[in-house]
Amino acid sequence: MLVDLHTHTSASDGELAPLALLEMQSAAGVGLTAFTDHDTLDGWDRIAAMAAPVPGLPRLLPGIEFSVDAAGREIHVVGLGFDPAHPAIRGGIASQQARRRARAERIAARLEYLGVRGALAAAEREAAGAGLGRPHFARFLVASGRVRTPEEAFHRYLGKGKPAACRMEWPGLEEATGWIRAAGGRAVLAHPLAYKATRSKLRALIGRFRDCGGDAVEVALPGLAAADMALVAQLTREAGLRASAGSDFHATGGWNVPARIPPLPAGLEPVWADWV
Ligand code: MN
Ligand code: MN
Ligand code: MN
């Protein structure tokens, strides 16, 4: 049985609707999974609202991926197995959405100053209810003929150091792990090698994550070199944390598919031991 505890549905930036994602995973042999959409539980809520469970689909745990700030760097924390109705998790989601909204307002004000009118309302139409972000402003800048491609929108307006760039102000590590743990879940440090940290910085990050209430580290991910996975496994063992596995699936046709999740290295306690 494959375990895939990191996936994205169309409720955030994934290609597949929640039910279609579960069907894809069933075909791929996944038995236990979680939607870990960015700062939203909409995918979970859609499955939970279904009148009857569809037979043959993988078991679905509540999940989420929070963006957080760790010493000035954006990192991602996956929450798993929490009570999806708990006010701590719902309050955390509301505060993440308020942060996204505040940043979007700052971006729109900058664009207004640059002579681009109506960007906030237009970006909201592009987002169509999903978490408002820079890609929606980029699409508006393309649609209104100011740039030819989304890449050009980032290069001229929205990217780091450009005139409409505004930093996100994410919550601290301890705050976000606190929401997950207060709701009875497990906090997992997502894709630890994505932060381009040196070995000693990565060891420090994992130690800090544990001290802030973290439970586990994503160790088994598609596409990791064997030596990189061995390093993460070693640092996870040293820190006394559990290990997780996930594809970080966003779209079909890519590398991040459940069939490519490697087995967990020996000597690690799986974070899903509580749920199987
Ligand atoms: Mn994503
Ligand atoms: Mn991530
Ligand atoms: Mn992700």
Short mmCIF file of C-alpha atoms and ligand atoms in Angstrom, two decimals:
data_model
loop_
_atom_site.label_atom_id
_atom_site.label_comp_id
_atom_site.label_asym_id
_atom_site.label_seq_id
_atom_site.Cartn_x
_atom_site.Cartn_y
_atom_site.Cartn_z
CA MET A 1 0.00 0.00 0.00
CA LEU A 2 1.35 3.42 -1.00
CA VAL A 3 1.04 6.32 1.44
CA ASP A 4 0.87 9.84 -0.03
CA LEU A 5 0.53 12.55 2.62
CA HIS A 6 1.26 15.62 0.48
CA THR A 7 -1.06 16.47 -2.42
CA HIS A 8 -2.80 19.49 -3.95
CA THR A 9 -6.33 19.66 -5.38
CA SER A 10 -7.99 22.40 -7.40
CA ALA A 11 -8.97 23.94 -4.05
CA SER A 12 -5.44 25.44 -4.11
CA ASP A 13 -2.99 25.14 -7.01
CA GLY A 14 -3.62 21.54 -8.05
CA GLU A 15 -5.03 20.45 -11.38
CA LEU A 16 -7.53 17.81 -10.22
CA ALA A 17 -10.77 18.30 -8.31
CA PRO A 18 -10.82 16.48 -4.94
CA LEU A 19 -12.74 13.40 -6.11
CA ALA A 20 -10.70 13.13 -9.33
CA LEU A 21 -7.49 13.22 -7.26
CA LEU A 22 -8.73 10.37 -5.03
CA GLU A 23 -9.64 8.35 -8.14
CA MET A 24 -6.18 8.94 -9.64
CA GLN A 25 -4.57 7.82 -6.38
CA SER A 26 -6.72 4.73 -6.14
CA ALA A 27 -5.55 3.75 -9.64
CA ALA A 28 -1.94 4.37 -8.53
CA GLY A 29 -2.28 2.04 -5.52
CA VAL A 30 -2.45 4.68 -2.77
CA GLY A 31 -4.24 3.44 0.35
CA LEU A 32 -3.82 6.41 2.69
CA THR A 33 -3.67 10.04 1.66
CA ALA A 34 -4.34 13.66 2.63
CA PHE A 35 -5.10 16.79 0.63
CA THR A 36 -2.55 19.35 1.79
CA ASP A 37 -3.81 22.38 -0.08
CA HIS A 38 -2.16 25.73 0.63
CA ASP A 39 -3.91 27.37 3.61
CA THR A 40 -7.35 25.90 2.86
CA LEU A 41 -9.57 22.94 3.79
CA ASP A 42 -12.00 23.46 0.88
CA GLY A 43 -10.99 20.16 -0.75
CA TRP A 44 -11.59 18.22 2.47
CA ASP A 45 -14.91 20.02 2.98
CA ARG A 46 -16.07 19.04 -0.51
CA ILE A 47 -15.41 15.34 0.11
CA ALA A 48 -16.91 15.52 3.62
CA ALA A 49 -20.09 17.05 2.15
CA MET A 50 -20.65 14.10 -0.18
CA ALA A 51 -23.77 12.12 0.65
CA ALA A 52 -22.09 8.71 0.67
CA PRO A 53 -18.48 7.54 0.55
CA VAL A 54 -17.37 6.22 -2.85
CA PRO A 55 -16.16 2.63 -2.45
CA GLY A 56 -12.57 1.74 -3.33
CA LEU A 57 -11.02 5.16 -2.75
CA PRO A 58 -7.99 5.68 -0.48
CA ARG A 59 -8.56 6.61 3.15
CA LEU A 60 -8.41 10.43 3.41
CA LEU A 61 -6.90 12.18 6.45
CA PRO A 62 -7.51 15.87 7.11
CA GLY A 63 -4.50 17.81 5.85
CA ILE A 64 -3.17 21.27 5.04
CA GLU A 65 0.05 23.04 4.00
CA PHE A 66 0.76 26.28 5.85
CA SER A 67 3.30 28.86 4.70
CA VAL A 68 5.27 30.12 7.70
CA ASP A 69 8.23 32.35 8.46
CA ALA A 70 11.34 30.82 10.00
CA ALA A 71 13.97 33.50 10.69
CA GLY A 72 13.03 35.52 7.61
CA ARG A 73 12.71 32.53 5.27
CA GLU A 74 9.42 31.10 3.97
CA ILE A 75 9.06 27.46 4.82
CA HIS A 76 6.12 25.06 4.53
CA VAL A 77 4.53 23.05 7.33
CA VAL A 78 2.11 20.24 6.55
CA GLY A 79 -0.58 19.48 9.13
CA LEU A 80 -2.11 15.99 9.21
CA GLY A 81 -4.80 14.13 11.11
CA PHE A 82 -6.25 17.11 13.02
CA ASP A 83 -9.91 17.73 13.84
CA PRO A 84 -11.03 19.66 10.74
CA ALA A 85 -13.76 21.47 12.69
CA HIS A 86 -11.43 22.64 15.47
CA PRO A 87 -11.46 26.45 15.98
CA ALA A 88 -7.63 26.54 16.21
CA ILE A 89 -7.23 25.17 12.66
CA ARG A 90 -10.14 27.18 11.22
CA GLY A 91 -8.80 30.33 12.92
CA GLY A 92 -5.33 29.66 11.51
CA ILE A 93 -6.78 29.34 8.01
CA ALA A 94 -8.73 32.59 8.44
CA SER A 95 -5.59 34.41 9.55
CA GLN A 96 -3.59 33.03 6.57
CA GLN A 97 -6.32 34.22 4.22
CA ALA A 98 -6.32 37.65 5.89
CA ARG A 99 -2.54 37.86 5.35
CA ARG A 100 -2.95 36.99 1.66
CA ARG A 101 -5.70 39.59 1.35
CA ALA A 102 -3.61 42.30 3.06
CA ARG A 103 -0.72 41.61 0.72
CA ALA A 104 -3.00 41.68 -2.33
CA GLU A 105 -4.26 45.10 -1.21
CA ARG A 106 -0.66 46.35 -0.94
CA ILE A 107 0.16 45.01 -4.42
CA ALA A 108 -2.98 46.67 -5.85
CA ALA A 109 -2.04 49.99 -4.22
CA ARG A 110 1.43 49.83 -5.79
CA LEU A 111 -0.06 49.00 -9.20
CA GLU A 112 -2.52 51.88 -8.84
CA TYR A 113 0.43 54.20 -8.20
CA LEU A 114 2.03 52.81 -11.39
CA GLY A 115 -1.13 53.71 -13.32
CA VAL A 116 -2.77 50.26 -13.32
CA ARG A 117 -6.36 50.70 -12.17
CA GLY A 118 -8.76 48.13 -10.74
CA ALA A 119 -6.16 45.41 -10.15
CA LEU A 120 -7.63 44.10 -6.88
CA ALA A 121 -11.12 43.45 -8.26
CA ALA A 122 -9.66 41.98 -11.45
CA ALA A 123 -7.27 39.67 -9.54
CA GLU A 124 -10.18 38.52 -7.38
CA ARG A 125 -12.14 37.61 -10.50
CA GLU A 126 -9.11 35.65 -11.75
CA ALA A 127 -8.82 33.83 -8.41
CA ALA A 128 -12.51 32.82 -8.53
CA GLY A 129 -12.62 32.09 -4.81
CA ALA A 130 -9.18 30.43 -4.53
CA GLY A 131 -6.50 32.01 -2.30
CA LEU A 132 -5.61 35.36 -3.86
CA GLY A 133 -1.98 35.56 -4.96
CA ARG A 134 0.50 37.05 -7.38
CA PRO A 135 -0.37 34.64 -10.25
CA HIS A 136 -3.85 36.19 -10.34
CA PHE A 137 -2.39 39.69 -10.68
CA ALA A 138 -0.08 38.34 -13.39
CA ARG A 139 -3.05 36.92 -15.32
CA PHE A 140 -4.84 40.25 -15.09
CA LEU A 141 -1.77 42.11 -16.36
CA VAL A 142 -1.70 39.74 -19.36
CA ALA A 143 -5.45 39.97 -19.98
CA SER A 144 -5.35 43.77 -19.88
CA GLY A 145 -2.55 43.84 -22.46
CA ARG A 146 0.15 45.39 -20.24
CA VAL A 147 2.44 42.38 -20.62
CA ARG A 148 2.45 39.41 -22.95
CA THR A 149 3.08 36.57 -20.48
CA PRO A 150 2.77 35.91 -16.74
CA GLU A 151 6.58 35.64 -16.61
CA GLU A 152 6.84 39.16 -17.99
CA ALA A 153 4.34 40.35 -15.34
CA PHE A 154 6.69 39.02 -12.65
CA HIS A 155 9.75 40.42 -14.40
CA ARG A 156 8.30 43.93 -14.80
CA TYR A 157 5.94 44.32 -11.84
CA LEU A 158 5.50 41.53 -9.30
CA GLY A 159 8.83 39.76 -8.84
CA LYS A 160 11.28 40.40 -6.02
CA GLY A 161 12.76 43.90 -6.28
CA LYS A 162 10.19 45.03 -8.89
CA PRO A 163 7.95 48.08 -8.37
CA ALA A 164 4.81 46.18 -7.25
CA ALA A 165 6.62 43.54 -5.17
CA CYS A 166 5.33 43.16 -1.61
CA ARG A 167 6.57 40.62 0.91
CA MET A 168 4.18 38.15 2.48
CA GLU A 169 4.14 38.36 6.25
CA TRP A 170 3.64 34.80 7.36
CA PRO A 171 3.15 33.59 10.94
CA GLY A 172 6.06 32.14 12.91
CA LEU A 173 6.81 28.44 13.07
CA GLU A 174 5.56 28.05 16.61
CA GLU A 175 2.24 29.74 15.84
CA ALA A 176 1.44 27.49 12.86
CA THR A 177 2.51 24.24 14.55
CA GLY A 178 0.38 25.42 17.48
CA TRP A 179 -2.78 25.55 15.32
CA ILE A 180 -2.16 21.99 14.09
CA ARG A 181 -1.35 20.53 17.50
CA ALA A 182 -4.18 22.31 19.30
CA ALA A 183 -6.52 20.62 16.80
CA GLY A 184 -4.99 17.21 17.64
CA GLY A 185 -2.86 16.86 14.49
CA ARG A 186 0.77 16.24 13.61
CA ALA A 187 3.02 18.96 12.18
CA VAL A 188 5.41 17.91 9.39
CA LEU A 189 8.29 19.93 7.94
CA ALA A 190 7.57 19.85 4.19
CA HIS A 191 10.24 19.20 1.51
CA PRO A 192 13.25 20.08 3.74
CA LEU A 193 15.67 20.23 0.80
CA ALA A 194 13.62 22.91 -0.98
CA TYR A 195 15.00 25.66 1.27
CA LYS A 196 18.52 25.45 -0.19
CA ALA A 197 20.00 25.27 3.30
CA THR A 198 23.50 23.96 3.93
CA ARG A 199 23.80 20.75 5.94
CA SER A 200 24.36 22.61 9.21
CA LYS A 201 21.53 25.10 8.54
CA LEU A 202 19.23 22.19 7.72
CA ARG A 203 20.17 20.47 10.98
CA ALA A 204 19.42 23.73 12.83
CA LEU A 205 16.07 24.15 11.02
CA ILE A 206 14.97 20.60 11.86
CA GLY A 207 16.01 21.09 15.50
CA ARG A 208 14.14 24.38 15.68
CA PHE A 209 11.09 22.77 14.07
CA ARG A 210 11.11 20.06 16.78
CA ASP A 211 11.51 22.70 19.53
CA CYS A 212 8.53 24.61 18.08
CA GLY A 213 6.29 21.53 18.36
CA GLY A 214 7.05 19.76 15.07
CA ASP A 215 6.44 16.00 14.94
CA ALA A 216 7.90 14.77 11.67
CA VAL A 217 9.93 15.58 8.56
CA GLU A 218 9.10 14.69 4.95
CA VAL A 219 11.78 12.17 4.08
CA ALA A 220 10.38 10.16 1.18
CA LEU A 221 9.66 12.44 -1.80
CA PRO A 222 9.82 11.76 -5.54
CA GLY A 223 13.00 12.77 -7.34
CA LEU A 224 15.38 12.99 -4.36
CA ALA A 225 18.92 11.71 -4.91
CA ALA A 226 19.72 8.75 -2.63
CA ALA A 227 22.41 10.72 -0.79
CA ASP A 228 20.03 13.64 -0.17
CA MET A 229 17.35 11.34 1.20
CA ALA A 230 19.94 9.63 3.42
CA LEU A 231 20.97 13.02 4.82
CA VAL A 232 17.38 14.03 5.62
CA ALA A 233 16.79 10.60 7.17
CA GLN A 234 19.87 10.99 9.36
CA LEU A 235 18.93 14.50 10.54
CA THR A 236 15.36 13.33 11.24
CA ARG A 237 16.63 10.40 13.35
CA GLU A 238 19.10 12.66 15.19
CA ALA A 239 16.28 15.08 16.05
CA GLY A 240 14.09 12.23 17.30
CA LEU A 241 11.31 13.09 14.83
CA ARG A 242 9.06 10.83 12.81
CA ALA A 243 9.12 10.61 9.01
CA SER A 244 6.49 11.34 6.38
CA ALA A 245 6.10 10.51 2.70
CA GLY A 246 4.32 12.41 -0.05
CA SER A 247 4.33 13.24 -3.73
CA ASP A 248 3.51 16.98 -3.51
CA PHE A 249 1.27 16.21 -6.50
CA HIS A 250 0.06 19.28 -8.40
CA ALA A 251 -0.64 18.04 -11.94
CA THR A 252 -0.60 14.90 -14.05
CA GLY A 253 2.34 14.43 -16.37
CA GLY A 254 4.94 15.70 -13.91
CA TRP A 255 7.43 13.91 -11.65
CA ASN A 256 5.46 14.51 -8.47
CA VAL A 257 3.17 11.51 -8.73
CA PRO A 258 2.49 8.89 -6.03
CA ALA A 259 4.10 6.04 -7.98
CA ARG A 260 7.45 7.86 -7.65
CA ILE A 261 7.44 8.11 -3.84
CA PRO A 262 10.41 6.02 -2.63
CA PRO A 263 10.10 3.68 0.38
CA LEU A 264 10.91 5.19 3.78
CA PRO A 265 14.54 4.52 4.76
CA ALA A 266 15.07 1.97 7.57
CA GLY A 267 15.06 3.01 11.21
CA LEU A 268 12.46 5.75 10.92
CA GLU A 269 9.07 5.79 12.60
CA PRO A 270 6.34 6.65 10.05
CA VAL A 271 4.18 9.62 11.05
CA TRP A 272 1.15 7.62 9.82
CA ALA A 273 1.66 4.85 12.41
CA ASP A 274 -1.18 6.42 14.44
CA TRP A 275 -3.65 6.19 11.55
CA VAL A 276 -3.21 2.69 10.12
MN MN B 1 1.71 24.51 -4.60
MN MN B 2 5.36 23.45 -0.35
MN MN B 3 2.87 21.28 -1.49
#
